[in-house]
């Protein structure tokens, strides 16, 4: 994929986590585990995957770059 998007995770303490070079971002609901945001992104050395639980009180929400969003 040539395009590299961005995703921002909003935390309850007012801080934000920024992910750039994002290849994909999706929201997944797992049985008895809640809903997660799964982000696939690249660093200089490797590809990474991170997931955040939306049921966690520390995660307020997330913002997906318009070009990555399918909505």
PDB file of N, CA and C in Angstrom:
ATOM      1  N   UNK A   1       0.846  -1.179   0.000  1.00  0.00           N
ATOM      2  CA  UNK A   1       0.000   0.000   0.000  1.00  0.00           C
ATOM      3  C   UNK A   1       0.890   1.240   0.000  1.00  0.00           C
ATOM      4  N   UNK A   2       0.658   2.133  -0.933  1.00  0.00           N
ATOM      5  CA  UNK A   2       1.462   3.340  -1.035  1.00  0.00           C
ATOM      6  C   UNK A   2       1.062   4.391  -0.015  1.00  0.00           C
ATOM      7  N   UNK A   3      -0.227   4.479   0.275  1.00  0.00           N
ATOM      8  CA  UNK A   3      -0.706   5.496   1.205  1.00  0.00           C
ATOM      9  C   UNK A   3      -0.437   5.084   2.644  1.00  0.00           C
ATOM     10  N   UNK A   4       0.010   6.022   3.425  1.00  0.00           N
ATOM     11  CA  UNK A   4       0.230   5.785   4.847  1.00  0.00           C
ATOM     12  C   UNK A   4      -0.651   6.747   5.630  1.00  0.00           C
ATOM     13  N   UNK A   5      -1.598   6.201   6.406  1.00  0.00           N
ATOM     14  CA  UNK A   5      -2.533   7.023   7.151  1.00  0.00           C
ATOM     15  C   UNK A   5      -2.125   7.226   8.597  1.00  0.00           C
ATOM     16  N   UNK A   6      -3.011   7.863   9.355  1.00  0.00           N
ATOM     17  CA  UNK A   6      -2.756   8.163  10.757  1.00  0.00           C
ATOM     18  C   UNK A   6      -3.959   7.778  11.608  1.00  0.00           C
ATOM     19  N   UNK A   7      -3.684   7.342  12.837  1.00  0.00           N
ATOM     20  CA  UNK A   7      -4.724   7.037  13.826  1.00  0.00           C
ATOM     21  C   UNK A   7      -4.300   7.681  15.136  1.00  0.00           C
ATOM     22  N   UNK A   8      -5.251   8.305  15.821  1.00  0.00           N
ATOM     23  CA  UNK A   8      -5.010   8.934  17.113  1.00  0.00           C
ATOM     24  C   UNK A   8      -5.863   8.238  18.159  1.00  0.00           C
ATOM     25  N   UNK A   9      -5.252   7.832  19.268  1.00  0.00           N
ATOM     26  CA  UNK A   9      -5.960   7.234  20.397  1.00  0.00           C
ATOM     27  C   UNK A   9      -6.089   8.306  21.479  1.00  0.00           C
ATOM     28  N   UNK A  10      -7.311   8.549  21.940  1.00  0.00           N
ATOM     29  CA  UNK A  10      -7.579   9.558  22.969  1.00  0.00           C
ATOM     30  C   UNK A  10      -7.673   8.884  24.331  1.00  0.00           C
ATOM     31  N   UNK A  11      -6.859   9.346  25.280  1.00  0.00           N
ATOM     32  CA  UNK A  11      -6.827   8.763  26.613  1.00  0.00           C
ATOM     33  C   UNK A  11      -7.579   9.624  27.614  1.00  0.00           C
ATOM     34  N   UNK A  12      -8.072   9.007  28.669  1.00  0.00           N
ATOM     35  CA  UNK A  12      -8.872   9.697  29.690  1.00  0.00           C
ATOM     36  C   UNK A  12      -8.080  10.771  30.429  1.00  0.00           C
ATOM     37  N   UNK A  13      -6.770  10.612  30.522  1.00  0.00           N
ATOM     38  CA  UNK A  13      -5.958  11.591  31.243  1.00  0.00           C
ATOM     39  C   UNK A  13      -5.638  12.820  30.397  1.00  0.00           C
ATOM     40  N   UNK A  14      -6.229  12.906  29.188  1.00  0.00           N
ATOM     41  CA  UNK A  14      -6.018  14.057  28.324  1.00  0.00           C
ATOM     42  C   UNK A  14      -4.885  13.891  27.333  1.00  0.00           C
ATOM     43  N   UNK A  15      -4.122  12.842  27.447  1.00  0.00           N
ATOM     44  CA  UNK A  15      -3.014  12.599  26.523  1.00  0.00           C
ATOM     45  C   UNK A  15      -3.523  11.890  25.274  1.00  0.00           C
ATOM     46  N   UNK A  16      -2.707  11.923  24.240  1.00  0.00           N
ATOM     47  CA  UNK A  16      -3.042  11.244  22.993  1.00  0.00           C
ATOM     48  C   UNK A  16      -1.864  10.407  22.531  1.00  0.00           C
ATOM     49  N   UNK A  17      -2.174   9.317  21.872  1.00  0.00           N
ATOM     50  CA  UNK A  17      -1.157   8.472  21.247  1.00  0.00           C
ATOM     51  C   UNK A  17      -1.354   8.576  19.744  1.00  0.00           C
ATOM     52  N   UNK A  18      -0.272   8.877  19.023  1.00  0.00           N
ATOM     53  CA  UNK A  18      -0.344   9.038  17.580  1.00  0.00           C
ATOM     54  C   UNK A  18       0.347   7.874  16.889  1.00  0.00           C
ATOM     55  N   UNK A  19      -0.311   7.333  15.880  1.00  0.00           N
ATOM     56  CA  UNK A  19       0.279   6.292  15.053  1.00  0.00           C
ATOM     57  C   UNK A  19       0.243   6.789  13.613  1.00  0.00           C
ATOM     58  N   UNK A  20       1.416   6.889  13.002  1.00  0.00           N
ATOM     59  CA  UNK A  20       1.448   7.222  11.586  1.00  0.00           C
ATOM     60  C   UNK A  20       2.022   6.020  10.847  1.00  0.00           C
ATOM     61  N   UNK A  21       2.073   6.068   9.565  1.00  0.00           N
ATOM     62  CA  UNK A  21       2.455   4.920   8.740  1.00  0.00           C
ATOM     63  C   UNK A  21       1.503   3.751   8.966  1.00  0.00           C
ATOM     64  N   UNK A  22       0.226   4.074   9.202  1.00  0.00           N
ATOM     65  CA  UNK A  22      -0.781   3.044   9.463  1.00  0.00           C
ATOM     66  C   UNK A  22      -1.247   2.443   8.147  1.00  0.00           C
ATOM     67  N   UNK A  23      -1.217   1.124   8.080  1.00  0.00           N
ATOM     68  CA  UNK A  23      -1.685   0.416   6.889  1.00  0.00           C
ATOM     69  C   UNK A  23      -3.167   0.067   7.002  1.00  0.00           C
ATOM     70  N   UNK A  24      -3.625  -0.251   8.227  1.00  0.00           N
ATOM     71  CA  UNK A  24      -5.044  -0.538   8.422  1.00  0.00           C
ATOM     72  C   UNK A  24      -5.426  -0.317   9.873  1.00  0.00           C
ATOM     73  N   UNK A  25      -6.709  -0.061  10.074  1.00  0.00           N
ATOM     74  CA  UNK A  25      -7.267   0.122  11.404  1.00  0.00           C
ATOM     75  C   UNK A  25      -8.673  -0.445  11.371  1.00  0.00           C
ATOM     76  N   UNK A  26      -9.002  -1.292  12.320  1.00  0.00           N
ATOM     77  CA  UNK A  26     -10.354  -1.854  12.342  1.00  0.00           C
ATOM     78  C   UNK A  26     -10.827  -2.037  13.767  1.00  0.00           C
ATOM     79  N   UNK A  27     -12.131  -2.036  13.908  1.00  0.00           N
ATOM     80  CA  UNK A  27     -12.773  -2.250  15.202  1.00  0.00           C
ATOM     81  C   UNK A  27     -13.308  -3.680  15.208  1.00  0.00           C
ATOM     82  N   UNK A  28     -12.932  -4.448  16.235  1.00  0.00           N
ATOM     83  CA  UNK A  28     -13.297  -5.861  16.303  1.00  0.00           C
ATOM     84  C   UNK A  28     -13.960  -6.139  17.641  1.00  0.00           C
ATOM     85  N   UNK A  29     -15.079  -6.852  17.596  1.00  0.00           N
ATOM     86  CA  UNK A  29     -15.762  -7.251  18.819  1.00  0.00           C
ATOM     87  C   UNK A  29     -15.455  -8.720  19.077  1.00  0.00           C
ATOM     88  N   UNK A  30     -14.913  -8.999  20.262  1.00  0.00           N
ATOM     89  CA  UNK A  30     -14.579 -10.367  20.632  1.00  0.00           C
ATOM     90  C   UNK A  30     -15.520 -10.834  21.736  1.00  0.00           C
ATOM     91  N   UNK A  31     -15.991 -12.034  21.612  1.00  0.00           N
ATOM     92  CA  UNK A  31     -16.932 -12.601  22.576  1.00  0.00           C
ATOM     93  C   UNK A  31     -16.332 -12.576  23.979  1.00  0.00           C
ATOM     94  N   UNK A  32     -17.052 -12.030  24.930  1.00  0.00           N
ATOM     95  CA  UNK A  32     -16.658 -11.925  26.343  1.00  0.00           C
ATOM     96  C   UNK A  32     -15.383 -11.120  26.582  1.00  0.00           C
ATOM     97  N   UNK A  33     -14.857 -10.465  25.571  1.00  0.00           N
ATOM     98  CA  UNK A  33     -13.635  -9.678  25.770  1.00  0.00           C
ATOM     99  C   UNK A  33     -13.849  -8.206  25.438  1.00  0.00           C
ATOM    100  N   UNK A  34     -14.984  -7.873  24.826  1.00  0.00           N
ATOM    101  CA  UNK A  34     -15.272  -6.482  24.504  1.00  0.00           C
ATOM    102  C   UNK A  34     -14.879  -6.112  23.092  1.00  0.00           C
ATOM    103  N   UNK A  35     -14.829  -4.812  22.848  1.00  0.00           N
ATOM    104  CA  UNK A  35     -14.513  -4.276  21.531  1.00  0.00           C
ATOM    105  C   UNK A  35     -13.109  -3.693  21.543  1.00  0.00           C
ATOM    106  N   UNK A  36     -12.361  -3.978  20.488  1.00  0.00           N
ATOM    107  CA  UNK A  36     -10.977  -3.538  20.375  1.00  0.00           C
ATOM    108  C   UNK A  36     -10.768  -2.768  19.084  1.00  0.00           C
ATOM    109  N   UNK A  37      -9.823  -1.823  19.118  1.00  0.00           N
ATOM    110  CA  UNK A  37      -9.324  -1.177  17.916  1.00  0.00           C
ATOM    111  C   UNK A  37      -7.977  -1.822  17.631  1.00  0.00           C
ATOM    112  N   UNK A  38      -7.833  -2.367  16.429  1.00  0.00           N
ATOM    113  CA  UNK A  38      -6.581  -3.024  16.046  1.00  0.00           C
ATOM    114  C   UNK A  38      -5.930  -2.193  14.952  1.00  0.00           C
ATOM    115  N   UNK A  39      -4.675  -1.797  15.188  1.00  0.00           N
ATOM    116  CA  UNK A  39      -3.947  -0.921  14.276  1.00  0.00           C
ATOM    117  C   UNK A  39      -2.718  -1.668  13.755  1.00  0.00           C
ATOM    118  N   UNK A  40      -2.579  -1.716  12.433  1.00  0.00           N
ATOM    119  CA  UNK A  40      -1.390  -2.272  11.786  1.00  0.00           C
ATOM    120  C   UNK A  40      -0.588  -1.092  11.246  1.00  0.00           C
ATOM    121  N   UNK A  41       0.666  -0.967  11.694  1.00  0.00           N
ATOM    122  CA  UNK A  41       1.488   0.149  11.247  1.00  0.00           C
ATOM    123  C   UNK A  41       2.918  -0.309  11.021  1.00  0.00           C
ATOM    124  N   UNK A  42       3.688   0.544  10.333  1.00  0.00           N
ATOM    125  CA  UNK A  42       5.073   0.212  10.005  1.00  0.00           C
ATOM    126  C   UNK A  42       6.039   1.119  10.760  1.00  0.00           C
ATOM    127  N   UNK A  43       7.143   0.547  11.158  1.00  0.00           N
ATOM    128  CA  UNK A  43       8.275   1.327  11.659  1.00  0.00           C
ATOM    129  C   UNK A  43       9.410   1.146  10.647  1.00  0.00           C
ATOM    130  N   UNK A  44      10.532   1.746  10.906  1.00  0.00           N
ATOM    131  CA  UNK A  44      11.656   1.589   9.976  1.00  0.00           C
ATOM    132  C   UNK A  44      12.144   0.146   9.909  1.00  0.00           C
ATOM    133  N   UNK A  45      12.010  -0.561  11.017  1.00  0.00           N
ATOM    134  CA  UNK A  45      12.576  -1.904  11.087  1.00  0.00           C
ATOM    135  C   UNK A  45      11.588  -3.027  10.834  1.00  0.00           C
ATOM    136  N   UNK A  46      10.305  -2.810  11.128  1.00  0.00           N
ATOM    137  CA  UNK A  46       9.359  -3.916  10.996  1.00  0.00           C
ATOM    138  C   UNK A  46       7.914  -3.423  10.966  1.00  0.00           C
ATOM    139  N   UNK A  47       7.020  -4.359  10.730  1.00  0.00           N
ATOM    140  CA  UNK A  47       5.587  -4.088  10.814  1.00  0.00           C
ATOM    141  C   UNK A  47       5.118  -4.396  12.227  1.00  0.00           C
ATOM    142  N   UNK A  48       4.210  -3.596  12.745  1.00  0.00           N
ATOM    143  CA  UNK A  48       3.725  -3.754  14.120  1.00  0.00           C
ATOM    144  C   UNK A  48       2.205  -3.825  14.145  1.00  0.00           C
ATOM    145  N   UNK A  49       1.687  -4.449  15.190  1.00  0.00           N
ATOM    146  CA  UNK A  49       0.247  -4.503  15.437  1.00  0.00           C
ATOM    147  C   UNK A  49       0.026  -4.125  16.893  1.00  0.00           C
ATOM    148  N   UNK A  50      -0.928  -3.239  17.126  1.00  0.00           N
ATOM    149  CA  UNK A  50      -1.280  -2.842  18.489  1.00  0.00           C
ATOM    150  C   UNK A  50      -2.791  -2.879  18.598  1.00  0.00           C
ATOM    151  N   UNK A  51      -3.283  -3.222  19.789  1.00  0.00           N
ATOM    152  CA  UNK A  51      -4.733  -3.232  19.979  1.00  0.00           C
ATOM    153  C   UNK A  51      -5.084  -2.553  21.292  1.00  0.00           C
ATOM    154  N   UNK A  52      -6.176  -1.810  21.250  1.00  0.00           N
ATOM    155  CA  UNK A  52      -6.656  -1.080  22.408  1.00  0.00           C
ATOM    156  C   UNK A  52      -8.079  -1.516  22.699  1.00  0.00           C
ATOM    157  N   UNK A  53      -8.361  -1.785  23.968  1.00  0.00           N
ATOM    158  CA  UNK A  53      -9.707  -2.155  24.379  1.00  0.00           C
ATOM    159  C   UNK A  53     -10.547  -0.897  24.560  1.00  0.00           C
ATOM    160  N   UNK A  54     -11.680  -0.826  23.874  1.00  0.00           N
ATOM    161  CA  UNK A  54     -12.572   0.315  24.038  1.00  0.00           C
ATOM    162  C   UNK A  54     -13.375   0.222  25.325  1.00  0.00           C
ATOM    163  N   UNK A  55     -13.346  -0.944  25.975  1.00  0.00           N
ATOM    164  CA  UNK A  55     -14.017  -1.114  27.262  1.00  0.00           C
ATOM    165  C   UNK A  55     -13.152  -0.599  28.409  1.00  0.00           C
ATOM    166  N   UNK A  56     -11.890  -0.359  28.131  1.00  0.00           N
ATOM    167  CA  UNK A  56     -10.957   0.140  29.132  1.00  0.00           C
ATOM    168  C   UNK A  56     -11.308   1.588  29.469  1.00  0.00           C
ATOM    169  N   UNK A  57     -11.373   1.911  30.740  1.00  0.00           N
ATOM    170  CA  UNK A  57     -11.719   3.264  31.172  1.00  0.00           C
ATOM    171  C   UNK A  57     -10.677   4.296  30.758  1.00  0.00           C
ATOM    172  N   UNK A  58      -9.452   3.860  30.468  1.00  0.00           N
ATOM    173  CA  UNK A  58      -8.386   4.787  30.091  1.00  0.00           C
ATOM    174  C   UNK A  58      -8.463   5.234  28.636  1.00  0.00           C
ATOM    175  N   UNK A  59      -9.189   4.501  27.803  1.00  0.00           N
ATOM    176  CA  UNK A  59      -9.327   4.845  26.391  1.00  0.00           C
ATOM    177  C   UNK A  59     -10.683   5.512  26.186  1.00  0.00           C
ATOM    178  N   UNK A  60     -10.651   6.790  25.786  1.00  0.00           N
ATOM    179  CA  UNK A  60     -11.871   7.555  25.576  1.00  0.00           C
ATOM    180  C   UNK A  60     -12.423   7.310  24.169  1.00  0.00           C
ATOM    181  N   UNK A  61     -11.528   7.213  23.196  1.00  0.00           N
ATOM    182  CA  UNK A  61     -11.949   7.019  21.820  1.00  0.00           C
ATOM    183  C   UNK A  61     -10.768   7.024  20.882  1.00  0.00           C
ATOM    184  N   UNK A  62     -11.073   7.062  19.579  1.00  0.00           N
ATOM    185  CA  UNK A  62     -10.004   7.097  18.592  1.00  0.00           C
ATOM    186  C   UNK A  62     -10.465   7.852  17.354  1.00  0.00           C
ATOM    187  N   UNK A  63      -9.489   8.375  16.626  1.00  0.00           N
ATOM    188  CA  UNK A  63      -9.752   9.135  15.403  1.00  0.00           C
ATOM    189  C   UNK A  63      -8.958   8.484  14.285  1.00  0.00           C
ATOM    190  N   UNK A  64      -9.659   8.183  13.187  1.00  0.00           N
ATOM    191  CA  UNK A  64      -9.014   7.561  12.032  1.00  0.00           C
ATOM    192  C   UNK A  64      -8.910   8.595  10.927  1.00  0.00           C
ATOM    193  N   UNK A  65      -7.736   8.690  10.329  1.00  0.00           N
ATOM    194  CA  UNK A  65      -7.517   9.559   9.175  1.00  0.00           C
ATOM    195  C   UNK A  65      -8.605   9.277   8.135  1.00  0.00           C
ATOM    196  N   UNK A  66      -9.166  10.308   7.590  1.00  0.00           N
ATOM    197  CA  UNK A  66     -10.274  10.171   6.638  1.00  0.00           C
ATOM    198  C   UNK A  66      -9.939   9.233   5.479  1.00  0.00           C
ATOM    199  N   UNK A  67      -8.703   9.210   5.037  1.00  0.00           N
ATOM    200  CA  UNK A  67      -8.315   8.364   3.910  1.00  0.00           C
ATOM    201  C   UNK A  67      -8.274   6.882   4.275  1.00  0.00           C
ATOM    202  N   UNK A  68      -8.154   6.573   5.567  1.00  0.00           N
ATOM    203  CA  UNK A  68      -8.176   5.181   6.006  1.00  0.00           C
ATOM    204  C   UNK A  68      -9.585   4.704   6.273  1.00  0.00           C
ATOM    205  N   UNK A  69     -10.486   5.635   6.582  1.00  0.00           N
ATOM    206  CA  UNK A  69     -11.845   5.299   6.963  1.00  0.00           C
ATOM    207  C   UNK A  69     -12.660   4.871   5.753  1.00  0.00           C
ATOM    208  N   UNK A  70     -13.524   3.885   5.951  1.00  0.00           N
ATOM    209  CA  UNK A  70     -14.401   3.438   4.879  1.00  0.00           C
ATOM    210  C   UNK A  70     -15.787   4.080   5.008  1.00  0.00           C
ATOM    211  N   UNK A  71     -15.969   4.966   5.962  1.00  0.00           N
ATOM    212  CA  UNK A  71     -17.263   5.591   6.209  1.00  0.00           C
ATOM    213  C   UNK A  71     -17.363   6.920   5.514  1.00  0.00           C
TER     214      UNK A  71
END
